[in-house]
DNA sequence: CGTCACATTGAATCCGGTCAAGCTGCGTGG
DNA sequence: CCACGCAGCTTGACCGGATTCAATGTGACG
């Protein structure tokens, strides 16, 4: 299971009932913000279908993407639980459908249902782990390594895999750069190299991993 | 209040009573590990006196420090709440006294006391925010900026302040480098420069901020 | 078939890591 | 009490990866 999924797994029947009773649906167009930095969310959205990008504008003017989330992802869980403002912005990548519930309801249920609280903890802990990993990368790994790891992670997450070795990832050079904290140019150069080496193939807005094992070697050891 | 403090603030009387009844004391010598990466903690320690370093060994063999915590800091809160293994290692810096409670007790109280759960959420959210800030820094800011920000943050946290502008921080060049993901050499050079400019003064194992405003300008804009 | 967003590639530059050499303050043991 | 040793710190020289800028190429879509 993805680290962000399963918030409502195995909750108490009364919780399920309350959730079912108050559930509402929403749809976001591609590029629309579900929640923006500084906003205090009054409801908790969960992704039903689609993909969202969690990011933050940085001082330099560019953007830094923290991670992508897909089906089952709770949006702004931390802000809802803490009843505080969003630290990050969540944007729909492609069309996104969500279910959503009033924040107050979620906070109440959290106190009533230990299982729900535990699920919430697991997810927040997962986010912390993911960001910690990224921080470690950012301060120790080369740009090549970071890009390789990002690709492998994306491949694992969206599991659009053709086979064991091959995976298709829809991402532009710029997005990949934002995700790894490097530049469009470095990302482009790196992918070109790997293309020549046969590790990947790529089109505009898409990367296909041809040799996951080879890429993993690059990610770990650096050639 | 520090972001990590106040786990037991304003909890229910019954919670307080349970905590008082089961509280035990421990002491860790300088350099001793309170919890190691991979361990599953069976108790929750809270720092009573002293300072701990939260860090992780990185592939390259060196260490990456995430943050320091002082009085009131819960150690391994996430691991205890999730009943999972530690992702990070927590080491005593100088002698550290703690109170501690069985992990199972804490997990039980969390489900009974909404206030405790909310405090826990606030602290975990704080950790996530702090690491996110660091990640943003690491991928956008120069080494100078990162070091300046680390110093200002430390100054704010340990609040050993002499005056509005002046603060004393006990930290070696190497520690500062680990904290910012740079090297001893860069840290040393940077501090030397700032010493010449009058922004700071420094001795072996200690940095004194002389001009916090000046340092803040470096942190934000880079000269 | 024109246009725009995305992508490539070369050249110049620079920040920061790495290595080497040496200094300094502090505690310890003779 | 002083010399020694060591850990922490400083500084110079060098090198390389990554950013930046500029110019050009190319695929997608109306």
CSV table of C-alpha atoms (C1' of nucleotides) in Angstrom, one decimal:
chain,number,residue,atom,x,y,z
A,1,UNK,CA,0.0,0.0,0.0
A,2,UNK,CA,1.1,3.5,-0.7
A,3,UNK,CA,2.3,5.4,2.4
A,4,UNK,CA,-0.5,7.9,2.1
A,5,UNK,CA,-3.4,5.5,1.6
A,6,UNK,CA,-5.7,3.7,4.1
A,7,UNK,CA,-6.8,6.5,6.4
A,8,UNK,CA,-10.2,4.9,6.8
A,9,UNK,CA,-9.0,1.3,6.9
A,10,UNK,CA,-10.6,-0.9,9.5
A,11,UNK,CA,-12.2,2.0,11.4
A,12,UNK,CA,-15.1,1.3,13.8
A,13,UNK,CA,-18.5,0.7,12.3
A,14,UNK,CA,-19.8,3.9,13.9
A,15,UNK,CA,-17.0,5.8,12.2
A,16,UNK,CA,-17.8,4.3,8.9
A,17,UNK,CA,-21.5,5.2,9.3
A,18,UNK,CA,-20.7,8.8,10.2
A,19,UNK,CA,-18.3,9.1,7.3
A,20,UNK,CA,-20.8,7.7,4.9
A,21,UNK,CA,-23.5,10.0,6.2
A,22,UNK,CA,-21.5,13.2,5.7
A,23,UNK,CA,-19.5,12.3,2.6
A,24,UNK,CA,-19.6,14.8,-0.3
A,25,UNK,CA,-18.0,14.8,-3.7
A,26,UNK,CA,-15.9,17.4,-5.4
A,27,UNK,CA,-14.0,17.7,-8.7
A,28,UNK,CA,-10.9,19.7,-9.5
A,29,UNK,CA,-9.7,20.6,-12.9
A,30,UNK,CA,-6.1,20.1,-14.0
A,31,UNK,CA,-4.0,22.7,-12.4
A,32,UNK,CA,-6.6,23.8,-9.8
A,33,UNK,CA,-5.4,24.1,-6.2
A,34,UNK,CA,-7.1,21.9,-3.7
A,35,UNK,CA,-5.5,23.7,-0.8
A,36,UNK,CA,-3.1,26.6,-0.8
A,37,UNK,CA,-0.3,27.5,1.6
A,38,UNK,CA,-1.7,29.6,4.4
A,39,UNK,CA,-5.3,28.5,4.1
A,40,UNK,CA,-6.9,26.9,7.0
A,41,UNK,CA,-8.9,23.9,5.6
A,42,UNK,CA,-12.5,23.5,6.7
A,43,UNK,CA,-12.8,20.1,5.1
A,44,UNK,CA,-10.6,17.0,4.6
A,45,UNK,CA,-10.5,15.9,1.0
A,46,UNK,CA,-9.5,12.4,0.0
A,47,UNK,CA,-8.4,11.7,-3.6
A,48,UNK,CA,-10.9,9.3,-5.3
A,49,UNK,CA,-9.4,9.4,-8.7
A,50,UNK,CA,-6.4,11.3,-10.1
A,51,UNK,CA,-3.1,12.6,-8.9
A,52,UNK,CA,-2.1,15.7,-6.8
A,53,UNK,CA,1.2,17.5,-6.4
A,54,UNK,CA,2.3,18.7,-3.0
A,55,UNK,CA,4.6,21.6,-3.3
A,56,UNK,CA,5.7,25.0,-2.1
A,57,UNK,CA,6.9,28.2,-3.7
A,58,UNK,CA,10.5,28.9,-2.7
A,59,UNK,CA,12.2,32.2,-2.1
A,60,UNK,CA,14.0,32.1,-5.4
A,61,UNK,CA,10.7,32.2,-7.2
A,62,UNK,CA,10.8,28.7,-8.5
A,63,UNK,CA,8.8,25.8,-7.0
A,64,UNK,CA,9.9,22.9,-4.9
A,65,UNK,CA,7.8,19.8,-5.2
A,66,UNK,CA,7.7,17.6,-2.2
A,67,UNK,CA,5.8,14.6,-3.5
A,68,UNK,CA,2.9,13.4,-5.6
A,69,UNK,CA,0.0,11.5,-4.2
A,70,UNK,CA,-2.6,9.3,-5.9
A,71,UNK,CA,-5.8,7.5,-5.0
A,72,UNK,CA,-6.7,7.4,-1.4
A,73,UNK,CA,-4.5,10.3,-0.4
A,74,UNK,CA,-5.8,12.6,2.4
A,75,UNK,CA,-5.2,16.2,1.6
A,76,UNK,CA,-4.2,18.6,4.3
A,77,UNK,CA,-4.5,15.9,7.0
A,78,UNK,CA,-2.0,17.6,9.3
A,79,UNK,CA,-3.6,21.0,9.0
A,80,UNK,CA,-7.1,19.5,9.6
A,81,UNK,CA,-5.9,17.5,12.7
A,82,UNK,CA,-4.0,20.4,14.1
A,83,UNK,CA,-6.7,22.9,13.1
A,84,UNK,CA,-4.0,25.1,11.6
A,85,UNK,CA,-3.0,26.6,8.3
A,86,UNK,CA,-1.5,24.7,5.4
A,87,UNK,CA,2.3,24.7,5.1
A,88,UNK,CA,2.2,23.4,1.6
A,89,UNK,CA,0.0,23.8,-1.5
A,90,UNK,CA,-1.8,20.9,-3.1
A,91,UNK,CA,-2.5,21.1,-6.8
A,92,UNK,CA,-4.5,18.7,-9.1
A,93,UNK,CA,-2.4,17.2,-11.8
A,94,UNK,CA,-4.9,16.3,-14.4
A,95,UNK,CA,-8.6,16.1,-13.3
A,96,UNK,CA,-9.1,15.0,-9.7
A,97,UNK,CA,-12.2,13.7,-8.0
A,98,UNK,CA,-12.4,13.7,-4.2
A,99,UNK,CA,-14.6,12.8,-1.4
A,100,UNK,CA,-14.7,15.3,1.4
A,101,UNK,CA,-15.9,15.7,5.0
A,102,UNK,CA,-16.1,18.7,7.4
A,103,UNK,CA,-12.8,19.1,9.3
A,104,UNK,CA,-14.7,19.3,12.6
A,105,UNK,CA,-16.2,15.9,11.9
A,106,UNK,CA,-12.8,14.4,11.2
A,107,UNK,CA,-11.4,15.9,14.3
A,108,UNK,CA,-14.3,14.5,16.4
A,109,UNK,CA,-14.0,11.0,14.9
A,110,UNK,CA,-10.3,11.0,15.5
A,111,UNK,CA,-10.9,11.4,19.2
A,112,UNK,CA,-13.5,8.7,19.2
A,113,UNK,CA,-11.9,6.1,17.1
A,114,UNK,CA,-8.4,4.9,18.1
A,115,UNK,CA,-8.0,3.0,14.8
A,116,UNK,CA,-8.6,6.2,12.8
A,117,UNK,CA,-6.1,8.0,15.0
A,118,UNK,CA,-3.5,5.3,14.5
A,119,UNK,CA,-4.1,5.4,10.7
A,120,UNK,CA,-3.6,9.2,10.8
A,121,UNK,CA,-0.4,8.8,12.7
A,122,UNK,CA,0.9,6.2,10.3
A,123,UNK,CA,0.3,8.5,7.4
A,124,UNK,CA,1.9,11.6,9.0
A,125,UNK,CA,4.8,9.5,10.1
A,126,UNK,CA,5.1,8.3,6.5
A,127,UNK,CA,5.2,11.9,5.2
A,128,UNK,CA,7.9,12.7,7.7
A,129,UNK,CA,9.9,9.7,6.7
A,130,UNK,CA,9.6,10.6,3.0
A,131,UNK,CA,10.7,14.2,3.6
A,132,UNK,CA,13.5,13.0,5.8
A,133,UNK,CA,14.7,10.7,3.1
A,134,UNK,CA,14.6,13.5,0.6
A,135,UNK,CA,16.5,15.8,2.9
A,136,UNK,CA,19.2,13.2,3.3
A,137,UNK,CA,19.4,12.9,-0.5
A,138,UNK,CA,19.5,16.6,-1.0
A,139,UNK,CA,22.5,17.0,1.2
A,140,UNK,CA,24.5,14.0,0.2
A,141,UNK,CA,23.6,12.7,-3.2
A,142,UNK,CA,24.6,14.1,-6.6
A,143,UNK,CA,22.0,15.4,-9.0
A,144,UNK,CA,22.2,12.2,-11.0
A,145,UNK,CA,21.5,10.1,-8.0
A,146,UNK,CA,18.6,12.2,-6.9
A,147,UNK,CA,17.0,12.1,-10.3
A,148,UNK,CA,17.5,8.3,-10.6
A,149,UNK,CA,15.9,7.8,-7.2
A,150,UNK,CA,13.0,10.1,-8.0
A,151,UNK,CA,12.3,8.1,-11.2
A,152,UNK,CA,12.5,4.8,-9.4
A,153,UNK,CA,10.2,6.1,-6.6
A,154,UNK,CA,7.7,7.4,-9.1
A,155,UNK,CA,7.8,4.1,-11.0
A,156,UNK,CA,7.1,2.2,-7.8
A,157,UNK,CA,4.3,4.5,-6.8
A,158,UNK,CA,2.3,4.8,-9.9
A,159,UNK,CA,2.9,1.2,-10.7
A,160,UNK,CA,2.2,1.7,-14.3
A,161,UNK,CA,4.7,-1.0,-14.9
A,162,UNK,CA,4.8,-3.0,-18.1
A,163,UNK,CA,7.2,-5.6,-16.7
A,164,UNK,CA,9.7,-6.0,-13.9
A,165,UNK,CA,12.2,-3.8,-15.6
A,166,UNK,CA,10.1,-1.4,-17.6
A,167,UNK,CA,7.9,1.5,-16.3
A,168,UNK,CA,6.3,4.5,-17.9
A,169,UNK,CA,6.3,7.8,-16.0
A,170,UNK,CA,4.5,10.9,-17.2
A,171,UNK,CA,6.7,13.7,-16.1
A,172,UNK,CA,8.4,16.6,-17.9
A,173,UNK,CA,12.0,17.6,-17.4
A,174,UNK,CA,11.0,20.7,-15.5
A,175,UNK,CA,8.8,18.7,-13.1
A,176,UNK,CA,11.6,16.3,-12.5
A,177,UNK,CA,13.9,19.2,-11.8
A,178,UNK,CA,11.4,20.7,-9.3
A,179,UNK,CA,11.1,17.3,-7.7
A,180,UNK,CA,14.8,16.9,-7.2
A,181,UNK,CA,15.8,20.5,-6.6
A,182,UNK,CA,17.9,20.8,-9.7
A,183,UNK,CA,17.4,22.6,-13.0
A,184,UNK,CA,15.7,21.8,-16.2
A,185,UNK,CA,19.1,21.7,-17.9
A,186,UNK,CA,20.7,19.3,-15.6
A,187,UNK,CA,17.6,17.0,-15.8
A,188,UNK,CA,17.6,17.2,-19.6
A,189,UNK,CA,21.3,16.4,-19.8
A,190,UNK,CA,21.1,13.6,-17.4
A,191,UNK,CA,18.2,11.9,-19.2
A,192,UNK,CA,20.0,12.4,-22.5
A,193,UNK,CA,23.0,10.5,-21.1
A,194,UNK,CA,20.8,7.7,-19.8
A,195,UNK,CA,19.0,7.5,-23.1
A,196,UNK,CA,22.3,7.0,-24.9
A,197,UNK,CA,23.2,4.3,-22.3
A,198,UNK,CA,19.9,2.5,-22.8
A,199,UNK,CA,18.7,2.9,-19.3
A,200,UNK,CA,15.7,4.9,-20.3
A,201,UNK,CA,13.8,6.1,-23.3
A,202,UNK,CA,12.0,9.4,-23.3
A,203,UNK,CA,9.5,11.5,-25.2
A,204,UNK,CA,8.2,14.9,-24.4
A,205,UNK,CA,6.6,14.8,-21.0
A,206,UNK,CA,7.4,11.1,-20.5
A,207,UNK,CA,10.1,8.9,-19.3
A,208,UNK,CA,10.2,5.2,-19.8
A,209,UNK,CA,12.5,3.2,-17.6
A,210,UNK,CA,14.1,0.5,-19.7
A,211,UNK,CA,16.6,-0.9,-17.2
A,212,UNK,CA,15.4,-0.4,-13.6
A,213,UNK,CA,18.3,-2.4,-12.2
A,214,UNK,CA,20.8,-0.3,-14.1
A,215,UNK,CA,19.2,2.9,-12.8
A,216,UNK,CA,19.2,1.5,-9.3
A,217,UNK,CA,23.0,1.1,-9.6
A,218,UNK,CA,23.3,4.7,-10.7
A,219,UNK,CA,21.1,5.7,-7.8
A,220,UNK,CA,23.1,3.9,-5.2
A,221,UNK,CA,26.7,4.0,-6.2
A,222,UNK,CA,27.0,6.6,-8.9
A,223,UNK,CA,29.1,5.5,-11.9
B,1,UNK,CA,7.2,27.7,23.3
B,2,UNK,CA,9.6,25.4,21.4
B,3,UNK,CA,7.9,23.3,18.8
B,4,UNK,CA,8.7,20.0,20.5
B,5,UNK,CA,7.6,21.0,24.0
B,6,UNK,CA,4.2,20.7,25.8
B,7,UNK,CA,3.1,17.2,25.1
B,8,UNK,CA,1.4,17.0,28.4
B,9,UNK,CA,0.0,20.5,28.6
B,10,UNK,CA,-3.5,20.8,29.8
B,11,UNK,CA,-4.3,17.1,29.6
B,12,UNK,CA,-7.2,15.6,31.5
B,13,UNK,CA,-6.7,15.1,35.3
B,14,UNK,CA,-7.0,11.4,34.9
B,15,UNK,CA,-4.2,11.5,32.3
B,16,UNK,CA,-2.0,13.5,34.7
B,17,UNK,CA,-2.7,11.0,37.4
B,18,UNK,CA,-1.8,8.0,35.3
B,19,UNK,CA,1.4,9.8,34.1
B,20,UNK,CA,2.4,10.6,37.6
B,21,UNK,CA,1.8,7.1,38.8
B,22,UNK,CA,3.9,5.4,36.2
B,23,UNK,CA,6.6,8.0,35.7
B,24,UNK,CA,10.2,6.8,36.0
B,25,UNK,CA,13.5,8.6,35.7
B,26,UNK,CA,16.6,7.8,33.6
B,27,UNK,CA,19.9,9.5,33.0
B,28,UNK,CA,22.1,9.3,29.9
B,29,UNK,CA,25.7,10.2,29.8
B,30,UNK,CA,27.1,12.5,27.1
B,31,UNK,CA,27.2,10.7,23.8
B,32,UNK,CA,24.9,7.9,24.9
B,33,UNK,CA,22.1,6.9,22.5
B,34,UNK,CA,18.6,7.2,23.9
B,35,UNK,CA,17.2,5.5,20.9
B,36,UNK,CA,18.8,4.0,17.8
B,37,UNK,CA,17.6,3.7,14.2
B,38,UNK,CA,15.8,0.5,13.8
B,39,UNK,CA,14.9,0.0,17.5
B,40,UNK,CA,11.3,-0.3,18.5
B,41,UNK,CA,11.0,1.8,21.6
B,42,UNK,CA,9.2,0.3,24.5
B,43,UNK,CA,9.0,3.5,26.4
B,44,UNK,CA,8.6,7.2,25.7
B,45,UNK,CA,11.3,9.4,27.1
B,46,UNK,CA,10.8,13.1,27.7
B,47,UNK,CA,13.9,15.3,28.3
B,48,UNK,CA,13.9,16.7,31.8
B,49,UNK,CA,17.2,18.4,31.6
B,50,UNK,CA,19.8,18.5,28.8
B,51,UNK,CA,19.9,18.5,25.1
B,52,UNK,CA,19.6,15.7,22.5
B,53,UNK,CA,20.7,15.5,18.9
B,54,UNK,CA,18.4,13.8,16.4
B,55,UNK,CA,20.4,12.4,13.4
B,56,UNK,CA,21.0,9.6,11.0
B,57,UNK,CA,24.1,8.1,9.5
B,58,UNK,CA,24.1,8.6,5.7
B,59,UNK,CA,25.4,6.5,2.9
B,60,UNK,CA,28.6,8.4,2.5
B,61,UNK,CA,29.6,7.4,6.1
B,62,UNK,CA,29.2,10.8,7.6
B,63,UNK,CA,26.2,11.9,9.7
B,64,UNK,CA,23.3,14.2,9.0
B,65,UNK,CA,21.8,16.0,11.9
B,66,UNK,CA,18.1,16.8,11.7
B,67,UNK,CA,17.7,18.9,14.8
B,68,UNK,CA,18.5,19.4,18.4
B,69,UNK,CA,15.8,19.3,21.1
B,70,UNK,CA,16.0,20.5,24.7
B,71,UNK,CA,13.8,20.4,27.8
B,72,UNK,CA,10.4,18.9,27.3
B,73,UNK,CA,11.2,17.1,24.1
B,74,UNK,CA,9.5,13.8,23.6
B,75,UNK,CA,11.9,11.2,22.2
B,76,UNK,CA,10.6,8.8,19.6
B,77,UNK,CA,7.1,10.0,19.8
B,78,UNK,CA,6.3,8.9,16.3
B,79,UNK,CA,7.7,5.5,16.7
B,80,UNK,CA,5.8,5.0,20.0
B,81,UNK,CA,2.5,6.2,18.6
B,82,UNK,CA,2.8,4.1,15.5
B,83,UNK,CA,4.3,1.2,17.4
B,84,UNK,CA,7.0,1.0,14.8
B,85,UNK,CA,10.8,1.2,14.6
B,86,UNK,CA,12.8,4.4,14.9
B,87,UNK,CA,13.8,6.1,11.7
B,88,UNK,CA,16.3,8.3,13.4
B,89,UNK,CA,18.8,8.0,16.2
B,90,UNK,CA,18.6,10.2,19.3
B,91,UNK,CA,21.9,10.9,21.1
B,92,UNK,CA,22.5,12.8,24.4
B,93,UNK,CA,24.6,15.9,24.0
B,94,UNK,CA,26.0,16.4,27.4
B,95,UNK,CA,24.3,14.6,30.3
B,96,UNK,CA,20.6,14.2,29.9
B,97,UNK,CA,17.9,13.4,32.4
B,98,UNK,CA,14.6,12.1,31.3
B,99,UNK,CA,11.3,11.0,32.6
B,100,UNK,CA,9.9,7.9,30.9
B,101,UNK,CA,6.7,5.9,30.6
B,102,UNK,CA,5.8,2.6,29.1
B,103,UNK,CA,4.9,3.0,25.4
B,104,UNK,CA,1.7,1.0,25.8
B,105,UNK,CA,0.5,3.4,28.5
B,106,UNK,CA,1.1,6.4,26.2
B,107,UNK,CA,-0.7,4.7,23.4
B,108,UNK,CA,-3.6,4.0,25.7
B,109,UNK,CA,-3.8,7.5,27.1
B,110,UNK,CA,-3.6,8.9,23.6
B,111,UNK,CA,-6.9,7.2,22.7
B,112,UNK,CA,-8.5,8.3,25.9
B,113,UNK,CA,-7.4,11.9,26.0
B,114,UNK,CA,-8.2,14.1,23.0
B,115,UNK,CA,-6.0,16.9,24.4
B,116,UNK,CA,-3.0,14.6,24.5
B,117,UNK,CA,-3.7,13.4,21.0
B,118,UNK,CA,-3.9,17.0,19.8
B,119,UNK,CA,-0.6,17.9,21.5
B,120,UNK,CA,1.0,14.9,19.9
B,121,UNK,CA,-0.3,15.9,16.5
B,122,UNK,CA,1.0,19.5,17.0
B,123,UNK,CA,4.5,18.2,17.8
B,124,UNK,CA,4.7,15.7,15.0
B,125,UNK,CA,3.4,18.4,12.6
B,126,UNK,CA,6.1,20.7,14.0
B,127,UNK,CA,8.8,18.1,13.2
B,128,UNK,CA,7.4,17.7,9.7
B,129,UNK,CA,7.4,21.5,9.2
B,130,UNK,CA,10.9,21.8,10.5
B,131,UNK,CA,12.2,19.1,8.2
B,132,UNK,CA,10.3,20.6,5.2
B,133,UNK,CA,11.9,23.9,5.8
B,134,UNK,CA,15.3,22.3,5.9
B,135,UNK,CA,14.6,20.4,2.7
B,136,UNK,CA,13.6,23.7,1.0
B,137,UNK,CA,16.8,25.3,2.3
B,138,UNK,CA,18.9,22.4,1.1
B,139,UNK,CA,17.7,22.6,-2.4
B,140,UNK,CA,17.6,26.3,-2.9
B,141,UNK,CA,19.8,28.1,-0.5
B,142,UNK,CA,23.6,28.6,-0.6
B,143,UNK,CA,25.8,27.1,2.1
B,144,UNK,CA,26.2,30.6,3.7
B,145,UNK,CA,22.5,31.0,3.9
B,146,UNK,CA,21.9,27.6,5.4
B,147,UNK,CA,24.6,28.2,8.0
B,148,UNK,CA,23.2,31.6,8.9
B,149,UNK,CA,19.7,30.2,9.3
B,150,UNK,CA,20.9,27.3,11.4
B,151,UNK,CA,22.6,29.8,13.7
B,152,UNK,CA,19.6,32.0,14.0
B,153,UNK,CA,17.4,29.0,14.6
B,154,UNK,CA,19.7,27.7,17.3
B,155,UNK,CA,19.9,31.1,18.9
B,156,UNK,CA,16.1,31.3,19.0
B,157,UNK,CA,15.7,27.8,20.4
B,158,UNK,CA,18.2,27.7,23.2
B,159,UNK,CA,17.4,31.3,24.1
B,160,UNK,CA,20.7,31.8,25.9
B,161,UNK,CA,20.5,35.3,24.7
B,162,UNK,CA,22.4,38.1,26.3
B,163,UNK,CA,20.5,40.8,24.6
B,164,UNK,CA,18.3,41.4,21.6
B,165,UNK,CA,21.2,41.1,19.2
B,166,UNK,CA,23.6,38.9,21.0
B,167,UNK,CA,23.4,35.1,21.6
B,168,UNK,CA,25.8,32.4,22.6
B,169,UNK,CA,25.6,29.1,20.9
B,170,UNK,CA,27.7,26.1,21.9
B,171,UNK,CA,28.5,24.3,18.7
B,172,UNK,CA,31.6,23.1,16.9
B,173,UNK,CA,32.3,23.8,13.2
B,174,UNK,CA,31.8,20.1,12.5
B,175,UNK,CA,28.4,20.0,14.2
B,176,UNK,CA,27.3,23.0,12.3
B,177,UNK,CA,28.4,21.4,9.1
B,178,UNK,CA,26.5,18.2,9.9
B,179,UNK,CA,23.5,20.3,10.7
B,180,UNK,CA,23.6,22.1,7.3
B,181,UNK,CA,24.8,19.3,5.2
B,182,UNK,CA,28.0,21.0,4.3
B,183,UNK,CA,31.6,20.4,5.3
B,184,UNK,CA,33.8,21.4,8.2
B,185,UNK,CA,35.9,23.5,5.8
B,186,UNK,CA,33.0,25.5,4.4
B,187,UNK,CA,31.7,26.1,7.9
B,188,UNK,CA,35.0,27.3,9.1
B,189,UNK,CA,35.6,29.6,6.2
B,190,UNK,CA,32.2,31.1,6.5
B,191,UNK,CA,32.5,31.8,10.2
B,192,UNK,CA,35.9,33.3,9.6
B,193,UNK,CA,34.4,35.7,7.1
B,194,UNK,CA,31.6,36.7,9.4
B,195,UNK,CA,34.0,37.1,12.2
B,196,UNK,CA,36.0,39.6,10.1
B,197,UNK,CA,32.7,41.4,9.3
B,198,UNK,CA,31.8,41.6,13.0
B,199,UNK,CA,28.6,39.6,12.6
B,200,UNK,CA,29.8,37.0,15.0
B,201,UNK,CA,32.6,36.1,17.3
B,202,UNK,CA,33.8,32.6,17.9
B,203,UNK,CA,35.9,30.4,20.0
B,204,UNK,CA,36.6,26.7,19.8
B,205,UNK,CA,33.2,25.0,20.1
B,206,UNK,CA,31.3,28.2,20.5
B,207,UNK,CA,29.7,30.9,18.3
B,208,UNK,CA,28.5,34.2,19.6
B,209,UNK,CA,26.1,36.1,17.4
B,210,UNK,CA,27.0,39.8,17.6
B,211,UNK,CA,24.6,41.2,15.0
B,212,UNK,CA,21.5,39.1,14.5
B,213,UNK,CA,20.0,41.5,12.1
B,214,UNK,CA,23.0,41.5,9.9
B,215,UNK,CA,23.1,37.7,10.0
B,216,UNK,CA,19.4,37.7,9.1
B,217,UNK,CA,20.1,39.7,6.0
B,218,UNK,CA,22.7,37.2,4.9
B,219,UNK,CA,20.2,34.4,5.6
B,220,UNK,CA,17.5,35.9,3.5
B,221,UNK,CA,19.1,37.7,0.6
B,222,UNK,CA,22.8,36.6,0.4
B,223,UNK,CA,25.1,39.5,0.0
C,1,DC,C1',1.5,25.1,-41.3
C,2,DG,C1',2.4,28.3,-37.8
C,3,DT,C1',3.0,28.7,-33.1
C,4,DC,C1',4.1,27.6,-28.5
C,5,DA,C1',5.7,24.9,-25.0
C,6,DC,C1',9.0,21.6,-24.2
C,7,DA,C1',13.6,19.9,-24.9
C,8,DT,C1',18.7,19.9,-26.3
C,9,DT,C1',23.4,21.3,-26.3
C,10,DG,C1',27.6,24.2,-25.9
C,11,DA,C1',30.3,27.5,-23.3
C,12,DA,C1',31.4,30.1,-19.4
C,13,DT,C1',31.3,30.5,-14.7
C,14,DC,C1',31.3,29.6,-9.9
C,15,DC,C1',30.3,27.6,-5.6
C,16,DG,C1',31.7,24.3,-2.6
C,17,DG,C1',34.0,19.8,-1.9
C,18,DT,C1',38.5,17.7,-1.3
C,19,DC,C1',43.2,17.4,0.0
C,20,DA,C1',47.3,19.0,2.3
C,21,DA,C1',49.6,21.6,5.6
C,22,DG,C1',49.9,23.9,9.6
C,23,DC,C1',48.0,26.5,13.7
C,24,DT,C1',45.9,26.9,18.5
C,25,DG,C1',43.9,26.1,22.8
C,26,DC,C1',43.2,22.8,26.3
C,27,DG,C1',43.8,18.9,29.3
C,28,DT,C1',47.1,15.5,31.0
C,29,DG,C1',50.9,13.2,32.6
C,30,DG,C1',55.7,13.3,33.6
D,1,DC,C1',54.9,23.5,36.0
D,2,DC,C1',55.9,22.6,31.6
D,3,DA,C1',55.9,19.8,27.5
D,4,DC,C1',53.4,17.0,24.9
D,5,DG,C1',49.5,15.3,22.3
D,6,DC,C1',45.3,15.8,20.4
D,7,DA,C1',41.0,17.6,19.0
D,8,DG,C1',39.3,21.4,16.9
D,9,DC,C1',40.1,25.0,13.8
D,10,DT,C1',42.2,27.8,9.8
D,11,DT,C1',43.8,28.6,5.1
D,12,DG,C1',45.5,27.9,0.5
D,13,DA,C1',45.3,25.4,-3.9
D,14,DC,C1',42.9,22.7,-6.9
D,15,DC,C1',39.2,20.5,-9.2
D,16,DG,C1',34.7,19.2,-10.7
D,17,DG,C1',29.7,19.1,-10.8
D,18,DA,C1',26.0,22.0,-11.5
D,19,DT,C1',24.0,26.4,-12.6
D,20,DT,C1',23.3,29.9,-15.9
D,21,DC,C1',22.8,32.0,-20.3
D,22,DA,C1',22.1,31.7,-25.1
D,23,DA,C1',20.9,29.6,-29.2
D,24,DT,C1',18.7,26.2,-31.5
D,25,DG,C1',15.8,22.1,-32.3
D,26,DT,C1',11.4,19.4,-32.2
D,27,DG,C1',6.9,17.5,-31.1
D,28,DA,C1',2.0,18.6,-30.4
D,29,DC,C1',-2.1,20.9,-31.5
D,30,DG,C1',-5.2,24.2,-33.2
